[in-house]
Coordinates of C-alpha atoms and ligand atoms in Angstrom, one line a residue:
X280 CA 93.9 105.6 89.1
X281 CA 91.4 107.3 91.5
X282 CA 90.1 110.6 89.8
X283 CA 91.3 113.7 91.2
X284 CA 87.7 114.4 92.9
X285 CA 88.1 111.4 95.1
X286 CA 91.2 112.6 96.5
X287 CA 91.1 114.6 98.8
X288 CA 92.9 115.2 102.6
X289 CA 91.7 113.5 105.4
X290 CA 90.6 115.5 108.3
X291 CA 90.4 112.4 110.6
X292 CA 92.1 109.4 109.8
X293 CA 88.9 107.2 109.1
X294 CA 90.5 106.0 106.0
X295 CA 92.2 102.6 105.7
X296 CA 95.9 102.8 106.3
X297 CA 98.9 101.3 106.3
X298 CA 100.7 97.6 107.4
X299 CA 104.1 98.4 109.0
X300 CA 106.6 96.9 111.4
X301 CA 103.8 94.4 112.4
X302 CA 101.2 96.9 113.2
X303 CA 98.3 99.1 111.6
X304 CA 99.7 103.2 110.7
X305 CA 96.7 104.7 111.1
X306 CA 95.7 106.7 107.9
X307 CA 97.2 110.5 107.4
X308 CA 97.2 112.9 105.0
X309 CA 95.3 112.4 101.5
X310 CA 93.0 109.7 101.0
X311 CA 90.8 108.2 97.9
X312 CA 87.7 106.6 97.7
X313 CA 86.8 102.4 97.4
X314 CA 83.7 101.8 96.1
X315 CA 81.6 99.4 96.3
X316 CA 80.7 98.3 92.5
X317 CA 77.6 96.4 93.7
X318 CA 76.2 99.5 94.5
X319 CA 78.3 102.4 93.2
X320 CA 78.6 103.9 96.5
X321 CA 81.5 104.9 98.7
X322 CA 82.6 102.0 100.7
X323 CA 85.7 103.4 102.6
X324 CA 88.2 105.4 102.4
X325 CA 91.8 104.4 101.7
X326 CA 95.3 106.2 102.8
X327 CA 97.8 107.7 100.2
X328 CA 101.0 106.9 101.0
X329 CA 103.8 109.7 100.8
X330 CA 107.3 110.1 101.2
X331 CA 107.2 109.7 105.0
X332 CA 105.0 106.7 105.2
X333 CA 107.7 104.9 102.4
X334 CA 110.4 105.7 104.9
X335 CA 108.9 104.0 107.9
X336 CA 108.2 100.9 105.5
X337 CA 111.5 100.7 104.4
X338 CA 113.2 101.6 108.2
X339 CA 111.2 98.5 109.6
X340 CA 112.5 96.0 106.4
X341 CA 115.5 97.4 107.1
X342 CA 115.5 96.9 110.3
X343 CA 114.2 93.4 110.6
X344 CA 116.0 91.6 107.3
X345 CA 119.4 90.6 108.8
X346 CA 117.6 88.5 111.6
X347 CA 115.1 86.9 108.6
X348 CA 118.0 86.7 106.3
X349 CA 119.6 84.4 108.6
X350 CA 116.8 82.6 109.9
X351 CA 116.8 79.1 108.8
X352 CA 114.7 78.2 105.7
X353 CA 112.7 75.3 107.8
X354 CA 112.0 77.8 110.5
X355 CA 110.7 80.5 107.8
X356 CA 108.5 77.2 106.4
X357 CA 107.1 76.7 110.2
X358 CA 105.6 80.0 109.9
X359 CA 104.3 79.8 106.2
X360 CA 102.5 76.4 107.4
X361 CA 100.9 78.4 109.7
X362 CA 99.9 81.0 107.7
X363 CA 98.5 79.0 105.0
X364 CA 96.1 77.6 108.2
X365 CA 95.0 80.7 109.2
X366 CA 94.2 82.1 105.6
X367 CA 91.8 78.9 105.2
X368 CA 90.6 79.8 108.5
X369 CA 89.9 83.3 107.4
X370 CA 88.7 82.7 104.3
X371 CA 85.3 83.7 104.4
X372 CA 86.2 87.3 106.0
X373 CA 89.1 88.0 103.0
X374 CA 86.9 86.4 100.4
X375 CA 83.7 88.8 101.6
X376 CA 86.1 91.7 101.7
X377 CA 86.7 91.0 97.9
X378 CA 83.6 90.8 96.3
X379 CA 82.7 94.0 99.0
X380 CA 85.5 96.1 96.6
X381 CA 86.1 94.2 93.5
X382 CA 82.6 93.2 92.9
X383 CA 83.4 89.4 91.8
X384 CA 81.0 86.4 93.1
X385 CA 82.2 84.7 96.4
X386 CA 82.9 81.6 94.5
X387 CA 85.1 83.4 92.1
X388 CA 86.8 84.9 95.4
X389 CA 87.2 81.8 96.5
X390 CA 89.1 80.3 93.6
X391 CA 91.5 83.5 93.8
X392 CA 92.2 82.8 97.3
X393 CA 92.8 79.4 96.7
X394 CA 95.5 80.0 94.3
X395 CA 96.9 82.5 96.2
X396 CA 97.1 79.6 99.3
X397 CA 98.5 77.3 96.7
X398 CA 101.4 79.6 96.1
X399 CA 101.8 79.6 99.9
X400 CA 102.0 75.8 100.0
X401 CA 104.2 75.8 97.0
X402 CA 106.9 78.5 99.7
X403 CA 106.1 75.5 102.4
X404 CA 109.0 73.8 100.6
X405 CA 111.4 76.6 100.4
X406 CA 114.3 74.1 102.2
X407 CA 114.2 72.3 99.2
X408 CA 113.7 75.5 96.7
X409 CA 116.7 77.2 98.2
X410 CA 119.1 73.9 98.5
X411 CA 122.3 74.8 95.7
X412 CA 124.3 72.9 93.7
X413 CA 127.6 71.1 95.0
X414 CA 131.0 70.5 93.0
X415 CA 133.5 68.6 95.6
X416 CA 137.1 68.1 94.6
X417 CA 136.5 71.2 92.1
X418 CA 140.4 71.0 91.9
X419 CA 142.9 69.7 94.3
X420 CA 141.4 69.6 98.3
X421 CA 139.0 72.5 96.6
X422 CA 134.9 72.2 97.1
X423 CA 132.6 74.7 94.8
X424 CA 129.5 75.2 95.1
X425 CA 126.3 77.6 94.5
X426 CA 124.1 79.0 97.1
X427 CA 120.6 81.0 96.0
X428 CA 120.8 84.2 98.7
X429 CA 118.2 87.1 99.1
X430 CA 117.9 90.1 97.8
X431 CA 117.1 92.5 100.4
X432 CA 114.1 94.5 100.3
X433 CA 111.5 93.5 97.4
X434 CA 108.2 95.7 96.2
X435 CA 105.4 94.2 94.6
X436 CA 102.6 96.3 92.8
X437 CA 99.7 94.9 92.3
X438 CA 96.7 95.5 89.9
X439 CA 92.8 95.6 91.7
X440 CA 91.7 92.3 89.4
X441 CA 93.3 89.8 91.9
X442 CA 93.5 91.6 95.2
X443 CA 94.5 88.2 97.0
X444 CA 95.9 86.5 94.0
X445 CA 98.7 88.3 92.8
X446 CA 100.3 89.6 95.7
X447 CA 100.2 86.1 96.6
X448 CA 102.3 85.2 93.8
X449 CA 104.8 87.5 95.0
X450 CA 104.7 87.9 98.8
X451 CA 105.5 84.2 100.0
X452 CA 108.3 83.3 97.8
X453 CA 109.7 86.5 98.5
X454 CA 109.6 86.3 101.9
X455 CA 110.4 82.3 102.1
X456 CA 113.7 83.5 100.2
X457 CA 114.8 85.7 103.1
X458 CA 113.8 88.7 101.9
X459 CA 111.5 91.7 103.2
X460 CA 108.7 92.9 101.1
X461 CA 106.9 95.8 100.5
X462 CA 103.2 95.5 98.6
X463 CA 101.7 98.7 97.1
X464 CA 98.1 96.8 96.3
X465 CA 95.6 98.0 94.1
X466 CA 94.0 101.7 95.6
X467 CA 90.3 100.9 94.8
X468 CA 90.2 96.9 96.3
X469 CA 93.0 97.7 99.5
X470 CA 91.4 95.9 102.4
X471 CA 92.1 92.0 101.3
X472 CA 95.8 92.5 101.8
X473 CA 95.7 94.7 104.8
X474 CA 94.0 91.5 106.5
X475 CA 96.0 89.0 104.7
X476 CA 99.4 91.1 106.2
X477 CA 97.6 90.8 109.6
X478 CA 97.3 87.0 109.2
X479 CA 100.6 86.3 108.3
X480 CA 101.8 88.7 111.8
X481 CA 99.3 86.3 113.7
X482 CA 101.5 83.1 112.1
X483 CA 104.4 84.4 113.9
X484 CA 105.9 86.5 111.2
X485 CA 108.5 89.0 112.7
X486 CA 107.1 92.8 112.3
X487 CA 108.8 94.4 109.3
X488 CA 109.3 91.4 107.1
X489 CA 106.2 92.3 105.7
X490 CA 104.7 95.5 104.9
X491 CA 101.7 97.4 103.1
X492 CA 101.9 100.5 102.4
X493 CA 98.1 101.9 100.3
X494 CA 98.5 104.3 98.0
X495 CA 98.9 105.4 94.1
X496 CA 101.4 106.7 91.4
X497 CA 102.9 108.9 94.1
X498 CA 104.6 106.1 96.0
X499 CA 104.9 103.9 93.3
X500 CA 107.3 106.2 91.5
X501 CA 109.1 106.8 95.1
X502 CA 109.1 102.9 95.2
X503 CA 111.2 102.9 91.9
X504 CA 113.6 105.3 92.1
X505 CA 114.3 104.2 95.7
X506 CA 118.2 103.0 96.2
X507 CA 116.9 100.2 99.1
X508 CA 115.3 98.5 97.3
X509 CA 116.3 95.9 95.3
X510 CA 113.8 94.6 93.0
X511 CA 110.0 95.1 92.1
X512 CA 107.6 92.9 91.1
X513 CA 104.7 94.2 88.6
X514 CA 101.6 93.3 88.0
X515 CA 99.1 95.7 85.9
X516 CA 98.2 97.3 82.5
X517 CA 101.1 97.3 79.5
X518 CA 101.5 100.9 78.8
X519 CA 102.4 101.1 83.3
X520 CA 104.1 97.7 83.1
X521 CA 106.2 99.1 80.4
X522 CA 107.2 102.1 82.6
X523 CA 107.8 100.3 85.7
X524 CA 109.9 97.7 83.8
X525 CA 112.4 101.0 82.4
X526 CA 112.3 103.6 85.2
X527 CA 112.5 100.7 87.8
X528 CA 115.9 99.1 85.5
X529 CA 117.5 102.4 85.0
X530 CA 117.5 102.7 88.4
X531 CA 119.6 99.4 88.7
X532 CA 117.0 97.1 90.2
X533 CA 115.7 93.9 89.2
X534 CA 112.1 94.2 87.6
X535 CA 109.6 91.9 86.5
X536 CA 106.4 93.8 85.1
X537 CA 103.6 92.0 83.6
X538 CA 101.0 93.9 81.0
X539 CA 97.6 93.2 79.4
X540 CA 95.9 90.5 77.4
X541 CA 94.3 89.8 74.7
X542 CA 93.7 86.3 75.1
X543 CA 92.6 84.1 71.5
X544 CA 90.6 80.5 71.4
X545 CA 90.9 78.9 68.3
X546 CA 87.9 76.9 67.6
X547 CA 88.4 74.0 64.8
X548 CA 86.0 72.6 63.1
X549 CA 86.4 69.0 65.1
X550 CA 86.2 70.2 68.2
X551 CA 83.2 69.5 70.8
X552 CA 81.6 72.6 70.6
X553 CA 79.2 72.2 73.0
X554 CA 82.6 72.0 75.8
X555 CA 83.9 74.7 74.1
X556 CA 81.3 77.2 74.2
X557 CA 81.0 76.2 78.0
X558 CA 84.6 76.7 78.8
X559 CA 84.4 80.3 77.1
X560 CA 81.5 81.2 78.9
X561 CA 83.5 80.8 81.6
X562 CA 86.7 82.5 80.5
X563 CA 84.8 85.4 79.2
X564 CA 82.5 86.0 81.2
X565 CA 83.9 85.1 84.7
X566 CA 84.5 88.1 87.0
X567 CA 83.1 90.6 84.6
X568 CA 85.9 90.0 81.8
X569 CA 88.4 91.4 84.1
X570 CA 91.0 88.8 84.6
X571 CA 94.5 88.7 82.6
X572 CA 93.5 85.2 80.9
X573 CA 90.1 85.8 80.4
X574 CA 89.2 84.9 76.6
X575 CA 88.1 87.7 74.6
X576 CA 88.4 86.4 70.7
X577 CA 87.1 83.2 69.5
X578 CA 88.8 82.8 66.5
X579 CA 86.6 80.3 64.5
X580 CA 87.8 78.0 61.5
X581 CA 85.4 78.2 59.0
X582 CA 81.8 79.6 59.3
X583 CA 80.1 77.1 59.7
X584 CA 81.8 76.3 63.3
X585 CA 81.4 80.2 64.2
X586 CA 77.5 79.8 63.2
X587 CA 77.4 77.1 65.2
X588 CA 79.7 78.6 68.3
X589 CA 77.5 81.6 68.2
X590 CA 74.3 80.2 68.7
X591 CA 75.4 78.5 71.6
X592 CA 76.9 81.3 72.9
X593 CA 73.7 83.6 72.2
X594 CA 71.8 80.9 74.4
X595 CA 74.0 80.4 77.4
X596 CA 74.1 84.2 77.3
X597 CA 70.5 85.1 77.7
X598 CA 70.7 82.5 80.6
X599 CA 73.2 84.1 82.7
X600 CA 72.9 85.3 86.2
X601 CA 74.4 89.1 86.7
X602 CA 73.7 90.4 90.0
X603 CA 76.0 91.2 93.4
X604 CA 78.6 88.8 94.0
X605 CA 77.3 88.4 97.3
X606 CA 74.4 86.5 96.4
X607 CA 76.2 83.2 95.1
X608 CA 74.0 82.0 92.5
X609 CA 74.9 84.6 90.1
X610 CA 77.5 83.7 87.6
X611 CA 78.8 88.0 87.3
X612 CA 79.1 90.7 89.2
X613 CA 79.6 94.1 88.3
X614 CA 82.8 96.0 86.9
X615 CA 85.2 97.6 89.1
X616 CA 84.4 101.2 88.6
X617 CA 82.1 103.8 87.1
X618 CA 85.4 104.7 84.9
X619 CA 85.5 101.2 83.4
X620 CA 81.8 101.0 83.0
X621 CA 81.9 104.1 80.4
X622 CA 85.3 102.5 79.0
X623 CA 83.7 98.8 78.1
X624 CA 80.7 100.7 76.8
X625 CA 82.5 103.3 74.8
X626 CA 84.4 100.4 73.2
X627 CA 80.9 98.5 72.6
X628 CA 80.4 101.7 70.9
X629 CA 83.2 102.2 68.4
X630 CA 82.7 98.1 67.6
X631 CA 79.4 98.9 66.2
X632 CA 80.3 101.8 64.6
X633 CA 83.9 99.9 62.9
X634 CA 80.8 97.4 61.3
X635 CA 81.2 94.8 63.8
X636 CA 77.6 93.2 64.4
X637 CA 76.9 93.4 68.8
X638 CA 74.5 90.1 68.5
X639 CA 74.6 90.0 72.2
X640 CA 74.2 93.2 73.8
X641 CA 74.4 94.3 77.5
X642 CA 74.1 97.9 77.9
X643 CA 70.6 98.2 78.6
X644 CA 71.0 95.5 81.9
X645 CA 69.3 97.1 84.8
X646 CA 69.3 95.0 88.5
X647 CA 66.5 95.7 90.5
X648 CA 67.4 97.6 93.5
X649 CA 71.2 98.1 92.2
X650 CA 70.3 100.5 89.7
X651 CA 73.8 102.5 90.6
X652 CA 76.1 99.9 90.9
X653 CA 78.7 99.5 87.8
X654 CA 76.8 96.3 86.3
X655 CA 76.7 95.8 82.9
X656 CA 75.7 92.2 80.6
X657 CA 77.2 89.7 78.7
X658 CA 78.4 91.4 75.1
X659 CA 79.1 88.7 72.1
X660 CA 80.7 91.0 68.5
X661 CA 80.3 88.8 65.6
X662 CA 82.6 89.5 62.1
X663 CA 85.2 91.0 64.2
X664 CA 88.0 91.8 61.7
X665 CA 91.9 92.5 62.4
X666 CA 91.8 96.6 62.0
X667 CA 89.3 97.2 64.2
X668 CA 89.9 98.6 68.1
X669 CA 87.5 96.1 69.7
X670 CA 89.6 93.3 68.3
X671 CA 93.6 95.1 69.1
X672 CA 92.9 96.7 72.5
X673 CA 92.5 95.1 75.4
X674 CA 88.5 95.9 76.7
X675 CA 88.5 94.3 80.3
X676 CA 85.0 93.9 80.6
X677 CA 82.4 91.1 79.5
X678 CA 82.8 91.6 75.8
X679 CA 83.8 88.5 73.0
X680 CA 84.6 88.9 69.9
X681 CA 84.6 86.2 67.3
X682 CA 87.0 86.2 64.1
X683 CA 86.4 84.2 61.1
X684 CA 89.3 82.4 59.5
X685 CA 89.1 79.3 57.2
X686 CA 92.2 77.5 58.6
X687 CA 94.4 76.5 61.3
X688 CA 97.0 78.4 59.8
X689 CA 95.1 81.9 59.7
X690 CA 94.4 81.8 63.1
X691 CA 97.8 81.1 64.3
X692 CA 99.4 83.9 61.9
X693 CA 96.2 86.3 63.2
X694 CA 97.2 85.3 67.2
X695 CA 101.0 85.7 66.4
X696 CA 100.9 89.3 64.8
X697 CA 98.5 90.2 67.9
X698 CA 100.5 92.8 70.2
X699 CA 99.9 90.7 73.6
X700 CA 101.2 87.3 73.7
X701 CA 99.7 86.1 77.1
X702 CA 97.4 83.2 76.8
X703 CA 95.5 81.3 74.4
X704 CA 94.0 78.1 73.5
X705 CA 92.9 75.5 71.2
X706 CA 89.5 73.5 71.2
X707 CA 90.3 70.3 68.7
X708 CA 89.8 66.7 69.3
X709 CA 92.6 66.1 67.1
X710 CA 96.2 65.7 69.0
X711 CA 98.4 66.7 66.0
X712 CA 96.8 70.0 65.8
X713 CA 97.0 70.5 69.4
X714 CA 100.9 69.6 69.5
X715 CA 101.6 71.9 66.7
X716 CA 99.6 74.7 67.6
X717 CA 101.3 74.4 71.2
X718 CA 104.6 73.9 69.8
X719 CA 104.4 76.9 67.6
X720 CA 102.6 79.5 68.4
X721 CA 103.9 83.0 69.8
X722 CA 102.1 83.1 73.1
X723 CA 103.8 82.3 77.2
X724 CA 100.4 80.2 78.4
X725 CA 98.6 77.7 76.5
X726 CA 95.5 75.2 76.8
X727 CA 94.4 72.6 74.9
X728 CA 91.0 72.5 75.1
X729 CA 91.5 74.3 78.1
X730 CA 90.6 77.9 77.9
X731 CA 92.4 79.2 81.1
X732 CA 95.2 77.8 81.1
X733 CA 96.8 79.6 84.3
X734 CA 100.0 77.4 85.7
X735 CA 99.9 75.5 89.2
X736 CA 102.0 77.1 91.5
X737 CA 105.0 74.7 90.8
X738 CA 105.0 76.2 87.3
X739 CA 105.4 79.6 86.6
X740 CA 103.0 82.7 85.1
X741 CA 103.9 84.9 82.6
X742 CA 103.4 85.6 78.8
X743 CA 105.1 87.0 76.1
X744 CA 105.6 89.6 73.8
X745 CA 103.9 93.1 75.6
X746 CA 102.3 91.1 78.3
X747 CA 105.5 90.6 80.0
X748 CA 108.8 93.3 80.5
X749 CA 111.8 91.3 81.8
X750 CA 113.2 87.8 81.9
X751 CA 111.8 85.3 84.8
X752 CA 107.9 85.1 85.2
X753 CA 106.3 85.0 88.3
X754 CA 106.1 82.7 91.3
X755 CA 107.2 78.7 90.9
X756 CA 110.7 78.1 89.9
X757 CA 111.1 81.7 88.4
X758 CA 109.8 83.5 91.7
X759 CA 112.5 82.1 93.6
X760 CA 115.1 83.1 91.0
X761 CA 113.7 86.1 90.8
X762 CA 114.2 87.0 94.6
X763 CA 117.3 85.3 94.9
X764 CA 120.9 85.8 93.9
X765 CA 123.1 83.0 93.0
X766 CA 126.5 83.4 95.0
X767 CA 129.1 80.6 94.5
X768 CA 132.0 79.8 96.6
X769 CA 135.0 77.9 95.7
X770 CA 136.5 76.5 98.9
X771 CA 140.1 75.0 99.7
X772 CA 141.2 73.2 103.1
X773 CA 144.7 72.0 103.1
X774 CA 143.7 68.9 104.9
X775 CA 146.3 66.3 103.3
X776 CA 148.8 68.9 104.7
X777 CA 149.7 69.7 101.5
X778 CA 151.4 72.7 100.9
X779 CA 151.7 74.1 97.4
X780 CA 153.6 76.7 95.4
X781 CA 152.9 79.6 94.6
X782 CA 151.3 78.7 90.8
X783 CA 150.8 82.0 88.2
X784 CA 149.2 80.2 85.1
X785 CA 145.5 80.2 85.3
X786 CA 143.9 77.5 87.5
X787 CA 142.1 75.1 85.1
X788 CA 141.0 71.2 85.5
X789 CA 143.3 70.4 82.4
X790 CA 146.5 68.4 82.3
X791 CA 147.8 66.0 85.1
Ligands
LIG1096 P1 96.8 99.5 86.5 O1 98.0 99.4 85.5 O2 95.9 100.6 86.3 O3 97.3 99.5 88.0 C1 98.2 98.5 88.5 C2 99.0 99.1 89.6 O4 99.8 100.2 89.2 C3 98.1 99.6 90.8 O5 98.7 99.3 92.0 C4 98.1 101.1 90.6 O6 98.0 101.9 91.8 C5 99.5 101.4 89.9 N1 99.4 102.5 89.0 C6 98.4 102.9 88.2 N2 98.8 103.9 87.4 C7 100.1 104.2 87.7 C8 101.0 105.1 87.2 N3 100.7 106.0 86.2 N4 102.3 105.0 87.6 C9 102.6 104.1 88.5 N5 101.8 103.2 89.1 C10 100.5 103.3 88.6 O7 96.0 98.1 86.3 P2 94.6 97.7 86.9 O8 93.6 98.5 86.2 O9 94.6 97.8 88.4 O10 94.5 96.2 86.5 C11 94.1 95.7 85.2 C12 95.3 95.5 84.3 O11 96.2 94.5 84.9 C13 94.8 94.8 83.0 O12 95.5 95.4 81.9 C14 95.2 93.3 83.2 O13 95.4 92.6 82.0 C15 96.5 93.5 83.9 N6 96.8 92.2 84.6 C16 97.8 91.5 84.1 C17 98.1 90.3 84.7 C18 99.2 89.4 84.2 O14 99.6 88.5 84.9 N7 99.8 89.7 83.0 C19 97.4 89.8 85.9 C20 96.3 90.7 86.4 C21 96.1 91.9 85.7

């Protein structure tokens, strides 16, 4: 959330604003602050949505949902096709508006984008998402079957870590269902979906199908308790996940609101450790720490493998590129905000001070000529234990920690009593261990030796324990049951001319 000094009322309406009925609101009222984390400084300004900028939002999906409800799936696919065309047209503005606010590396925006697309591709096919299931000669002359309908109007909230991504994984399905949506994106990385909304108007989407209204807690909690809408999709930290999930169900809609992380790699003593200390460079380092499946424990089997996994690590460390995400060679950009900067840091702080050893240590990364901007290096704990803070909470932020256990079995019991059951994965060359560590343990997302194990868009996302409140994970096959209502309809023609009695036992298939 923005702090209360960089909220203020907008004189003039300079500020980003809102995505409704097919056209730009301008911005009105109180405003907050994006930064730009390359440099620390004020980038824009983006809108606050209130109660009257919810009502126009919701007036326009009201408004334009019976024609979309009832326009044919193939006909909603037409426009998805074109969509996806004009996002890979676009990609270079959305992708340079996301490192401009979020701070990650172009490339890294790239990949984000091109999942998001993926989950557009995956809607492409909503003809044969949405076909139901058919029962003929249910009984006599009687057809049954089950059709998959909308829900109405849909929300999705997103958090700033994926500002193309995740409302990606909501948006298209939603809308290829027959629904109308409403996104409430991130407040401090706004200006990718404002642009994406625009695209998908320029594909031939009618105006209010799909709207963006900017803002914070305000409209979120208007969002929830709001009768017209019918479900809200979630995307954030646990302890607001958890909140969305129980204010958004007791007001009797569907919610699916997925937390935090703490993602583990077990490391056994057969694997390749040169791959493995690769792939977590990656995982824990890529876009700052801040992703949902980023790695941040490499739980070692016996020392010997941590001794060994640390020095890697300690080497590809002192050789990695932290600069602006604009300039592509570097491998990390800065954190989202000056907030999170003294958060990581505070929590590098309290690691040390719980006897954990900082072997690789970041805080005193300065880069020339960004001296302001929220950057700070590669961190690697060593001896993390279970009882300390650095190892339960989630950090965000480019901080590993490693854990020593001396078997299989200690690892999976240490990843299994872990609050967060997200992801995690194994690095082994031996398949038996893989198949029973994938079989068994207590997590939604697993990878064998693959440490970010995030699903294709045909699959669905979503872990377990507190990293997920409610039943169906996102997009794939859950997305559409998600936004979708199963109606079933039990049909009889008297086509034979058959007339029958009246009958007043129970209809059932039994008996002659
Ligand atoms: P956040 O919880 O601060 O914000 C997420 C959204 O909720 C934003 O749109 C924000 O405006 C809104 N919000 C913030 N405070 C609110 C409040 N008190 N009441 C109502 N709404 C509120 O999360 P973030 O910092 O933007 O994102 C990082 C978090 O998201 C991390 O915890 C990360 O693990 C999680 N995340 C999870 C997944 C997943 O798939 N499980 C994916 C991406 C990010």
């Amino acid at each position: 959330m923005n702090s209360p000094e960089s909220v203020a009322v907008a004189k003039q309406s300079s500020a980003l604003g809102h995505y409704i009925d097919g056209a730009v609101v301008p911005a009105n009222g109180r405003h907050a602050d994006v930064f730009d984390p390359a440099t620390g400084q004020v980038a824009r300004q983006v809108a606050m949505a209130d109660a009257a900028v919810l009502e126009q939002a919701l007036e326009a999906a009201q408004a334009a949902f019976p024609a979309w409800r009832d326009t044919p799936p193939q006909k909603r696919a037409h426009i998805l096709f074109r969509f996806k065309q004009l996002l890979e047209e676009n990609a270079d503005r959305i992708c340079a508006l996301i490192t401009a606010e979020h701070g990650k590396v172009l490339d890294d925006a790239r990949g984000e984008l091109g999942r998001g697309i993926e989950v557009v591709e995956y809607a492409c096919g909503i003809s044969e998402l949405l076909k139901g299931e058919h029962s003929k000669n249910a009984g006599p002359g009687i057809d049954s079957w089950s059709e998959l309908q909308p829900l109405g109007i849909v929300a999705g909230i997103t958090p700033f870590n994926f500002p193309a991504m995740v409302p990606m994984w909501m948006f298209p399905l939603a809308i290829a269902c027959g629904n109308c949506f409403l996104l409430k994106p991130s407040e401090r990385d706004p200006s990718a979906a404002m642009l994406i909304a625009q695209l998908f108007r320029e594909a031939g989407l009618p105006g209010g199908v799909f709207n963006v209204v900017n803002g914070d807690r305000e409209v979120v909690e208007l969002i929830l308790d709001e009768p017209r809408i019918a479900a809200v999709s979630f995307v954030g930290s646990t302890a607001i996940a958890e909140t969305i999930y129980r204010r958004g169900s007791a007001a009797g809609k569907r919610v699916q609101a997925l937390g935090g992380a703490k993602n583990h790699a077990v490391i056994m003593p057969d694997a390749d450790l040169d791959i493995a200390a690769n792939a977590l460079m990656g995982a824990a380092y890529g876009s700052c720490g801040e992703r949902c499946m980023a790695i941040s424990v490499a739980v070692c089997v016996e020392d010997q493998t941590a001794d060994q996994l640390v020095a890697k690590l300690k080497s590809r460390i002192n050789e990695l590129k932290i600069g602006p995400g604009t300039d592509v060679s570097n491998d990390m950009g800065p954190l989202i905000s000056r907030d999170a900067l003294a958060r990581v840091r505070s929590y590098l702080e309290q690691g040390v001070e719980q006897g954990a050893s900082l072997v690789c240590d970041g805080r005193e990364l300065k880069i020339p000529g960004h001296e302001e901007g929220f950057f700070l290096g590669a961190c690697l704990f060593d001896d993390v234990t279970e009882q300390m803070t650095v190892y339960q909470e989630e950090i965000f932020g480019p901080v590993l920690c490693v854990v020593r256990v001396p078997d299989l079995e200690s690892a999976m019991d240490l990843i299994d009593r872990h609050q967060y059951g997200n992801g995690t994965c194994v690095f082994t060359r031996d398949g038996e261990t893989a198949r029973f560590f994938s079989d068994a343990i207590q997590v939604g997302m697993v990878g064998v030796n693959v440490a970010l194990p995030v699903p294709i868009a045909s699959q669905s996302f979503g872990g377990w324990k507190r990293s997920l409140f409610g039943d169906l994970y996102a997009y794939g096959p859950d997305g559409v049951r998600f936004y979708t209502r199963r109606k079933t309809i039990t049909q009889r023609w008297p086509s034979s001319g058959r007339r029958e009695r009246a009958q007043f036992s129970f209809p059932s298939g039994q008996g002659s």
